[in-house]
Short mmCIF file of C-alpha atoms and ligand atoms in Angstrom, two decimals:
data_model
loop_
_atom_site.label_atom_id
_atom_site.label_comp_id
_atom_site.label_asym_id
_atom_site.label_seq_id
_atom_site.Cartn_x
_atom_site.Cartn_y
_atom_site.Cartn_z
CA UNK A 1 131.85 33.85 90.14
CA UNK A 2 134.59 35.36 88.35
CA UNK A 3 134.27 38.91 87.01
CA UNK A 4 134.28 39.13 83.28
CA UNK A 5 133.08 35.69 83.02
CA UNK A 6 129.68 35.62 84.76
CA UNK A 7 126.97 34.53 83.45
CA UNK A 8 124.22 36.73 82.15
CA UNK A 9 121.00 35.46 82.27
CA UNK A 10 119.35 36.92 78.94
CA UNK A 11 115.19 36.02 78.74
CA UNK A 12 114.83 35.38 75.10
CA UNK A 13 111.12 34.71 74.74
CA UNK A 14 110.16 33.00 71.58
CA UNK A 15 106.39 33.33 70.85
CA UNK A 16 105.26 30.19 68.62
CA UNK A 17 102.19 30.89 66.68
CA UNK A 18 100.40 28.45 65.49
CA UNK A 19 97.48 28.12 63.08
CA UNK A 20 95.22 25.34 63.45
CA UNK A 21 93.70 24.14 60.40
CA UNK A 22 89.65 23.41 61.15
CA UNK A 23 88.47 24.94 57.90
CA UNK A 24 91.01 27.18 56.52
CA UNK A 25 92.79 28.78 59.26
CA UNK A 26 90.35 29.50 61.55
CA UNK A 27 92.05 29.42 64.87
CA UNK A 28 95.79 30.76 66.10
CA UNK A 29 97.13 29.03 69.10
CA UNK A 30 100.51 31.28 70.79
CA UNK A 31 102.68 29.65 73.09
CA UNK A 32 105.44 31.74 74.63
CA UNK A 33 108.77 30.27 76.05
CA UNK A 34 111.34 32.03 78.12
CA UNK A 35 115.31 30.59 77.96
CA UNK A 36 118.40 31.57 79.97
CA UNK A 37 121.25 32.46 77.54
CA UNK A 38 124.61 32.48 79.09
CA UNK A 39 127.24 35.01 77.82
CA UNK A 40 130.96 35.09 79.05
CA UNK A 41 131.49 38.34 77.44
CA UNK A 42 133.16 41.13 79.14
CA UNK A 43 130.40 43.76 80.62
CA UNK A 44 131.38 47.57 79.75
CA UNK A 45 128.66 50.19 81.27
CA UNK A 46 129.58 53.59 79.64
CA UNK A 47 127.27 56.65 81.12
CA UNK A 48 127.78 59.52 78.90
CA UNK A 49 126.68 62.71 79.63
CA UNK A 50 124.70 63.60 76.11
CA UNK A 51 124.90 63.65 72.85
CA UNK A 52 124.19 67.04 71.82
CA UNK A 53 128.07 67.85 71.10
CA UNK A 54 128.68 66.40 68.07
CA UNK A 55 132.34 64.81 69.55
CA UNK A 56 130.27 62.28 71.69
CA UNK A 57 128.52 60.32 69.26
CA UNK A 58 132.29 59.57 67.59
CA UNK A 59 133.66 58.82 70.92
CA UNK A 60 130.77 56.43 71.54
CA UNK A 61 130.89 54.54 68.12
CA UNK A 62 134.86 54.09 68.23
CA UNK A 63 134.67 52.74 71.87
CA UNK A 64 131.88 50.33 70.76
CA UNK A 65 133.23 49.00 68.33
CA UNK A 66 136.51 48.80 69.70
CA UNK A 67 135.36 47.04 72.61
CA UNK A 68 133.45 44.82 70.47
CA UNK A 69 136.28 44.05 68.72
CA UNK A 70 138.08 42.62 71.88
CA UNK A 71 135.24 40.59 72.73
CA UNK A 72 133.58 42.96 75.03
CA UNK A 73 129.65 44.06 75.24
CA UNK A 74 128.83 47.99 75.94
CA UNK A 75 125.73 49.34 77.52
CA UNK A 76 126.04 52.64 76.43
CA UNK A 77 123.33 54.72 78.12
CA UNK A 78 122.81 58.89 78.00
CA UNK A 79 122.43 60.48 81.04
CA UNK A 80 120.87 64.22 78.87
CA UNK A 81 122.83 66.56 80.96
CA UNK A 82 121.49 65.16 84.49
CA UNK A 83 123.37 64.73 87.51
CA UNK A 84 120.25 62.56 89.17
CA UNK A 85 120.03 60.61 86.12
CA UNK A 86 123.58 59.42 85.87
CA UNK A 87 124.00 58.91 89.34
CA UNK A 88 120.86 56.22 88.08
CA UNK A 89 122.59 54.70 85.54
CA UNK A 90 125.68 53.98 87.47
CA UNK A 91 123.79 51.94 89.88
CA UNK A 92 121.85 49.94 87.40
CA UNK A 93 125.29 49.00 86.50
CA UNK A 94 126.74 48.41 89.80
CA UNK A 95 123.48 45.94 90.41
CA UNK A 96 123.87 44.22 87.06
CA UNK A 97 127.69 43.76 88.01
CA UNK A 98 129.27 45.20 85.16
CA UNK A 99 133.27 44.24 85.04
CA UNK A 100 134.02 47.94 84.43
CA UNK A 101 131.77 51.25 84.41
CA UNK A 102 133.10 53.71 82.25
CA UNK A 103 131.88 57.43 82.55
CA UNK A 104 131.65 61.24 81.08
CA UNK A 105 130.70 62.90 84.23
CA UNK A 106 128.66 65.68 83.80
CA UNK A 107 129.63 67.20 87.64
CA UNK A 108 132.75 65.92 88.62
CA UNK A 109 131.99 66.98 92.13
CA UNK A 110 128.95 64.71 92.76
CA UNK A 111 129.87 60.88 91.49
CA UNK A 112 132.24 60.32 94.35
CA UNK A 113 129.94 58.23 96.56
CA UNK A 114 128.74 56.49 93.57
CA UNK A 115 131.93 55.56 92.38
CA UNK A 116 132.67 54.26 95.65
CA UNK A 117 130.17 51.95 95.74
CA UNK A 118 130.78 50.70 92.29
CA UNK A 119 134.47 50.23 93.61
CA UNK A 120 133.19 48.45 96.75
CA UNK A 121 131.43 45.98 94.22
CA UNK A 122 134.60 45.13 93.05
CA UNK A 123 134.18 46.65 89.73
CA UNK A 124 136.61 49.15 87.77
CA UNK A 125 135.89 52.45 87.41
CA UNK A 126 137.47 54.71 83.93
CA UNK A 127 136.71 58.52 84.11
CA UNK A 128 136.76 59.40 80.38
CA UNK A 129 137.83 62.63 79.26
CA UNK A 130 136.84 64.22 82.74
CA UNK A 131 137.71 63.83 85.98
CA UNK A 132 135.59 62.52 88.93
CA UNK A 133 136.83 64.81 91.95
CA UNK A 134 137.93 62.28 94.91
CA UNK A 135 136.28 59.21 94.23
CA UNK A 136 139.82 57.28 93.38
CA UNK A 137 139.01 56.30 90.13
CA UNK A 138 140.76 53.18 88.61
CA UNK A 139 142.03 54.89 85.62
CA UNK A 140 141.34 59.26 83.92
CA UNK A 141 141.90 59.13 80.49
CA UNK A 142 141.77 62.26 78.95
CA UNK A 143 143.21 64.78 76.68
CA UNK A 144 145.29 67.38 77.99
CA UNK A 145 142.61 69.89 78.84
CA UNK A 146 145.24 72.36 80.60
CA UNK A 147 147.38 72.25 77.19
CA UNK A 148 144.03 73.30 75.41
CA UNK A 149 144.06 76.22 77.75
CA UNK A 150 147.45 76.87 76.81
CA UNK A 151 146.87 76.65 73.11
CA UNK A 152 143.82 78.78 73.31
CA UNK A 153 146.11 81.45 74.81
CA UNK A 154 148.83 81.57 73.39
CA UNK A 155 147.33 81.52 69.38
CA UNK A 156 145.30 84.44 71.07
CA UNK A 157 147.94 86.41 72.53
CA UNK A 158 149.92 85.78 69.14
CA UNK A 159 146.79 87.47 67.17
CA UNK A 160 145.53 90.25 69.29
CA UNK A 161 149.31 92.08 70.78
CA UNK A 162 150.36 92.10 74.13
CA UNK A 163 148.06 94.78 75.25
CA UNK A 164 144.88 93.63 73.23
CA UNK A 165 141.30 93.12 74.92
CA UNK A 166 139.52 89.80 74.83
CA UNK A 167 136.40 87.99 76.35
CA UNK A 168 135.70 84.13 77.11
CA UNK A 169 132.94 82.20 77.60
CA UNK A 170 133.64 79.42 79.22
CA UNK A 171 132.22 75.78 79.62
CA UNK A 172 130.26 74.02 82.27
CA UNK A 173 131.60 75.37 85.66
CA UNK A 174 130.96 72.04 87.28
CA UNK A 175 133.10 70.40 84.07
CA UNK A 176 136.16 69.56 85.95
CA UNK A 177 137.85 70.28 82.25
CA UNK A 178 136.66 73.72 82.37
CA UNK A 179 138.97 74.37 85.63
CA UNK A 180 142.10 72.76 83.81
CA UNK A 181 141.45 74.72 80.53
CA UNK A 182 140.91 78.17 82.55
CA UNK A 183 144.38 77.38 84.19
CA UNK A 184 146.53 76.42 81.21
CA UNK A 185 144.66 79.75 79.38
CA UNK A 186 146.00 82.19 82.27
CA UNK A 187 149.25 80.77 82.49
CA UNK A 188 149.73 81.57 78.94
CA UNK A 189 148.50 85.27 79.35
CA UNK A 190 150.99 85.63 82.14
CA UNK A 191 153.38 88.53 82.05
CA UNK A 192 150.64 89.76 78.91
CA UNK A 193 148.81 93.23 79.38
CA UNK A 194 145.70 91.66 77.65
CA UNK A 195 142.74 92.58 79.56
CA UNK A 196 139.87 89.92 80.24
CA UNK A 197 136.73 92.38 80.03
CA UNK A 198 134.11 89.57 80.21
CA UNK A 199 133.96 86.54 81.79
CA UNK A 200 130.73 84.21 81.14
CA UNK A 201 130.29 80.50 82.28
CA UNK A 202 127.77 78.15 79.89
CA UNK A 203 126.55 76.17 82.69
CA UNK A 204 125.44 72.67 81.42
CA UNK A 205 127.41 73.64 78.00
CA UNK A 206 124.54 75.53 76.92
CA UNK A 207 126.11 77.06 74.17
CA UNK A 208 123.64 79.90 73.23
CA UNK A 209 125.47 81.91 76.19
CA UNK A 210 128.01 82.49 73.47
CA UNK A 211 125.69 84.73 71.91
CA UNK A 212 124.20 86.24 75.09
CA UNK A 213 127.29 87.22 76.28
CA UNK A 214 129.02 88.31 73.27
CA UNK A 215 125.54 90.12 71.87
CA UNK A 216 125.45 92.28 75.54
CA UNK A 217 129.71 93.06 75.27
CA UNK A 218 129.00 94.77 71.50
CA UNK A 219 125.93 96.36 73.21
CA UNK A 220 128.02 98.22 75.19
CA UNK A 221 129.61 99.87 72.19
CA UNK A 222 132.90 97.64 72.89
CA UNK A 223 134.17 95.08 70.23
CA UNK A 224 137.31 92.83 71.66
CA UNK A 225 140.19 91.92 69.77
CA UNK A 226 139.35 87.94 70.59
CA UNK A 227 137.03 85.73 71.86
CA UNK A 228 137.96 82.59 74.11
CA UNK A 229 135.26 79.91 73.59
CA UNK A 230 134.93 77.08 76.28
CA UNK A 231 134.30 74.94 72.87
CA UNK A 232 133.15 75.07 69.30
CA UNK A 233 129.75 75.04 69.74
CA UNK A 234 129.60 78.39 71.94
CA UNK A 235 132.02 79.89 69.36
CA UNK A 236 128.74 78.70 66.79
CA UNK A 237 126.68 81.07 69.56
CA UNK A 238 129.73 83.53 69.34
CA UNK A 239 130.40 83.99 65.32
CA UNK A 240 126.48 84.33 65.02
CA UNK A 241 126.37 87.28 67.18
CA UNK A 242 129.55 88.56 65.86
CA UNK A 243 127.64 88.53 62.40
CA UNK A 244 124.34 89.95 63.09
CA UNK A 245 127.03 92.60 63.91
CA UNK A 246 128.78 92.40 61.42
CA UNK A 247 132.13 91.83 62.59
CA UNK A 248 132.45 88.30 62.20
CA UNK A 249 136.19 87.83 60.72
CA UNK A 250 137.23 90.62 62.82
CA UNK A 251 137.81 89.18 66.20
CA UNK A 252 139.90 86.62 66.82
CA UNK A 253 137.93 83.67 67.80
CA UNK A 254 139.51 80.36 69.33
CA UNK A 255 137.52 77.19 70.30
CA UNK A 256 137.96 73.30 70.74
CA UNK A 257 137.08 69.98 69.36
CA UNK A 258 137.68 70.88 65.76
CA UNK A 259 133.95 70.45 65.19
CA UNK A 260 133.04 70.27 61.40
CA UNK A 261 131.32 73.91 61.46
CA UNK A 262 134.03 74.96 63.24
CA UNK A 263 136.39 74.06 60.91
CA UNK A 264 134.17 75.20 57.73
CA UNK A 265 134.46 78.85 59.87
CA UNK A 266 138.28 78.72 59.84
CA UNK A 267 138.72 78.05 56.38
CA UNK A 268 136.29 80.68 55.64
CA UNK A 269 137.71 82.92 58.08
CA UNK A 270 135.28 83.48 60.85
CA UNK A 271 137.04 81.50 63.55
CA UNK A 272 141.07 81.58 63.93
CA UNK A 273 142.07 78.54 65.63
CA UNK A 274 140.13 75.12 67.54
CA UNK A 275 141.92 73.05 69.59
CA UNK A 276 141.81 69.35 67.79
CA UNK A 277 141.63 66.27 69.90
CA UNK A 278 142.29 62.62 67.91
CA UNK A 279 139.09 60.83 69.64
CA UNK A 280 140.14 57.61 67.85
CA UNK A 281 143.46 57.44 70.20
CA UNK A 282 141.01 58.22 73.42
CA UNK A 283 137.98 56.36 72.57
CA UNK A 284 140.21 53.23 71.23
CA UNK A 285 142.90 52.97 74.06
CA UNK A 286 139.92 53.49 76.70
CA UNK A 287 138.14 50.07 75.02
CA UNK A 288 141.49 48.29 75.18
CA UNK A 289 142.18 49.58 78.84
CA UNK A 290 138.61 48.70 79.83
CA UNK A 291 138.78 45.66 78.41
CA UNK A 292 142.29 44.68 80.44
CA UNK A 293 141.02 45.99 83.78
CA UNK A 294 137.98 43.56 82.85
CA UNK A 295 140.43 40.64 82.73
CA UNK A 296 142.50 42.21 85.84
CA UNK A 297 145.31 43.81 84.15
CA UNK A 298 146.23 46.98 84.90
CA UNK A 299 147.43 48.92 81.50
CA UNK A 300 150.57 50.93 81.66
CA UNK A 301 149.62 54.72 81.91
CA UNK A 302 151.83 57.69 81.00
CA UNK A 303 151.27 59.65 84.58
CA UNK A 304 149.17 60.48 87.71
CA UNK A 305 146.76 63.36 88.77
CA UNK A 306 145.37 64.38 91.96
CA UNK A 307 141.78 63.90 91.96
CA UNK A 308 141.47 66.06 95.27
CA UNK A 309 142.17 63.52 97.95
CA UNK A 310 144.22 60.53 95.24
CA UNK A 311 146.47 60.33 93.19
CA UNK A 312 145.09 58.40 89.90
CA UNK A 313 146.68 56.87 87.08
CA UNK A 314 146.48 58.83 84.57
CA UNK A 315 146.73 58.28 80.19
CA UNK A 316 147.29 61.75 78.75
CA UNK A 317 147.05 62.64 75.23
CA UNK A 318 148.32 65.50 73.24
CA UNK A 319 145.79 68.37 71.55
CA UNK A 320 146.72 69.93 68.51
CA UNK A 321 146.06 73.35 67.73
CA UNK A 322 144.70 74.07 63.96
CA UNK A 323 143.85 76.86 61.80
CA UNK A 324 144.01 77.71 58.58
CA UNK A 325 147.36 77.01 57.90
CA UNK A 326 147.89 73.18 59.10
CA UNK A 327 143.90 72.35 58.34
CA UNK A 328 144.84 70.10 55.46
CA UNK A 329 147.68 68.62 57.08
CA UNK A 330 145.60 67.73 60.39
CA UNK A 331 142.43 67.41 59.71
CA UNK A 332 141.17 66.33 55.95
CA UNK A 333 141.28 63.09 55.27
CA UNK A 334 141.06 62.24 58.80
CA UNK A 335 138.94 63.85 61.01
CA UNK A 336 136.79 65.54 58.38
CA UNK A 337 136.54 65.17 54.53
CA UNK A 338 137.85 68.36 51.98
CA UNK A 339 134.55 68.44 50.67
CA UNK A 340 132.90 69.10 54.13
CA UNK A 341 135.22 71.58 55.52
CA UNK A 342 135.65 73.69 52.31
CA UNK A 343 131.59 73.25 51.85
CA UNK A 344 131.64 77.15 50.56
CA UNK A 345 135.53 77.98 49.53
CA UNK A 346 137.81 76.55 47.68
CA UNK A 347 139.87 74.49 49.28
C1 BGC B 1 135.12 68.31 76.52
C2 BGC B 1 134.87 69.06 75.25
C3 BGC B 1 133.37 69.15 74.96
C4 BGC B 1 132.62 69.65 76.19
C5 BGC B 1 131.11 69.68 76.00
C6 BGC B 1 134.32 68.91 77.65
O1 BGC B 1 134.52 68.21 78.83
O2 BGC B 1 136.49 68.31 76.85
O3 BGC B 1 135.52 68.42 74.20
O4 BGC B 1 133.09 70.02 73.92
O5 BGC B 1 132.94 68.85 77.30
O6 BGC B 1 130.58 68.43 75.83
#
């Protein structure tokens, strides 16, 4: 049968209840019928890793409806930060023979046999946002996560001097993001005296290691003249410590994902710069890719990446760095509302 046109058997059961008059109603017959529905719509899996990030939730409602919007359905199911359980969820699509399987991978190291299989099947596979290391994926869509490195060092090199002292915490080492953003971040220190004097890694993107590691650095008597977060919501973990020190608007903190608190803390002056990524343009031109791989198109991408063994097409999309000064410009109105982002200034 033809992918993207198979039939799905849906069990509608109808229960029929049925009250037999004797004396009153005395006596309730049920009769229960089961029906095969057919639907020709396009099947979308989508295996995200969680929703705890408050980005996700956005880039699940635009794909949805997106998708929707073309005529597709989406199965949309949350994997809560485990490997085993996405690897699950991937085959429960592969057996219900999805037309394409889209996926946040939480390790980009360990999908690659999983994605082959869902390949063998003869069903399209979209990494979104991260990379899945050699498994040949159909299409990566993704923001440009080594710019974002890039930003996040050169607004910090701009704030703290050429010889100025800094920390990071980074993401989720097995986040193949986390590799492109540490890249694009040393490249832009290059040829810089700044010294890294910390290093921490928030495995699974457990953000309270922002604190941890930022709490035991000002233990030590030391305070740096910026802090590299792997993402907003560690640089949450990192202003908070920074406060119960007192020094929050002192160091120069840098983030990504233009999260709403995040933003509130750079009007306010608490954070100096996030990295802001339009999810509408990744979430919306994933649906309308997925959707034409569905129908056996294959969309026009703007490059290719090495995923470790092939190169895949790759649709790469520009992050914008904002602070204080562009905020209105980028931000309200579009990604947030003025009332939300200047919650305690004036705006
Ligand atoms: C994304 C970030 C996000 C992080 C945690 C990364 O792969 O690029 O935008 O904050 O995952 O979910």
């Amino acid at each position: 049968m033809e992918k993207g046109r198979k039939k799905i058997l849906v069990i509608v059961l109808s229960v029929i209840m049925t009250c037999v008059s004797v004396s009153g109603c005395g006596q309730v017959t049920k009769e229960s019928n089961e029906e095969e529905v057919e639907s020709d719509a396009i099947q979308i899996g989508f295996s995200m890793d969680s929703f705890l990030i408050e980005r996700w939730q956005r880039d699940r409602d635009i794909f949805v409806s997106k998708a929707q919007e073309l005529g597709a359905e989406v199965n949309v199911q949350n994997a809560n930060g485990e490997v085993s359980r996405q690897i699950s969820q991937i085959e429960y699509f592969i057996e219900k023979e999805m037309d394409v399987i889209v996926i946040v991978a939480i390790d980009g190291n360990s999908l690659t046999e999983v994605v082959e299989k869902a390949k063998r099947a003869g069903i399209k596979v979209i990494a979104y946002d991260r990379l899945i290391l050699n498994a040949d994926v159909d299409l990566y869509i993704s923001f440009d996560n080594k710019k974002v490195g890039t930003l996040m060092g050169e607004y910090l090199r701009k704030m703290v001097g050429e010889e100025g002292t800094i920390i990071r915490v980074n993401g989720s080492p097995s986040d193949h993001n986390v590799t492109l953003v540490t890249e694009g971040f040393e490249e832009a220190l290059q040829g810089s005296a700044i010294r890294i004097d910390k290093t921490g890694y928030a495995e699974n993107w457990l953000a309270e290691v922002g604190f941890d590691v930022t709490s035991e650095y000002l233990a030590e008597d030391k305070v740096p003249d910026g802090i590299m977060c792997g993402n907003d919501d560690i640089a949450t973990q990192v202003v908070k410590a920074l406060s119960e020190n007192r020094l929050a608007g002192q160091v120069y903190v840098v983030g990504q994902d233009a999260d709403v608190a995040a933003c509130q803390r750079i009007v306010e002056g608490t954070q100096y710069m996030t990295v802001y990524k339009p999810l509408e343009l990744l979430a919306q031109r994933a649906a309308e890719m997925a959707v034409a791989m569905a129908k056996g198109e294959m969309p026009q991408v703007s490059s290719s990446v090495n995923d470790g063994t092939y190169d895949v097409p790759y649709e790469n999309l520009e992050p914008v760095a904002v602070t204080k000064e562009n905020m209105d410009e980028v931000i309200i109105g579009k990604y947030h509302q003025k009332n939300e982002v200047y919650l305690n200034v004036q705006g």
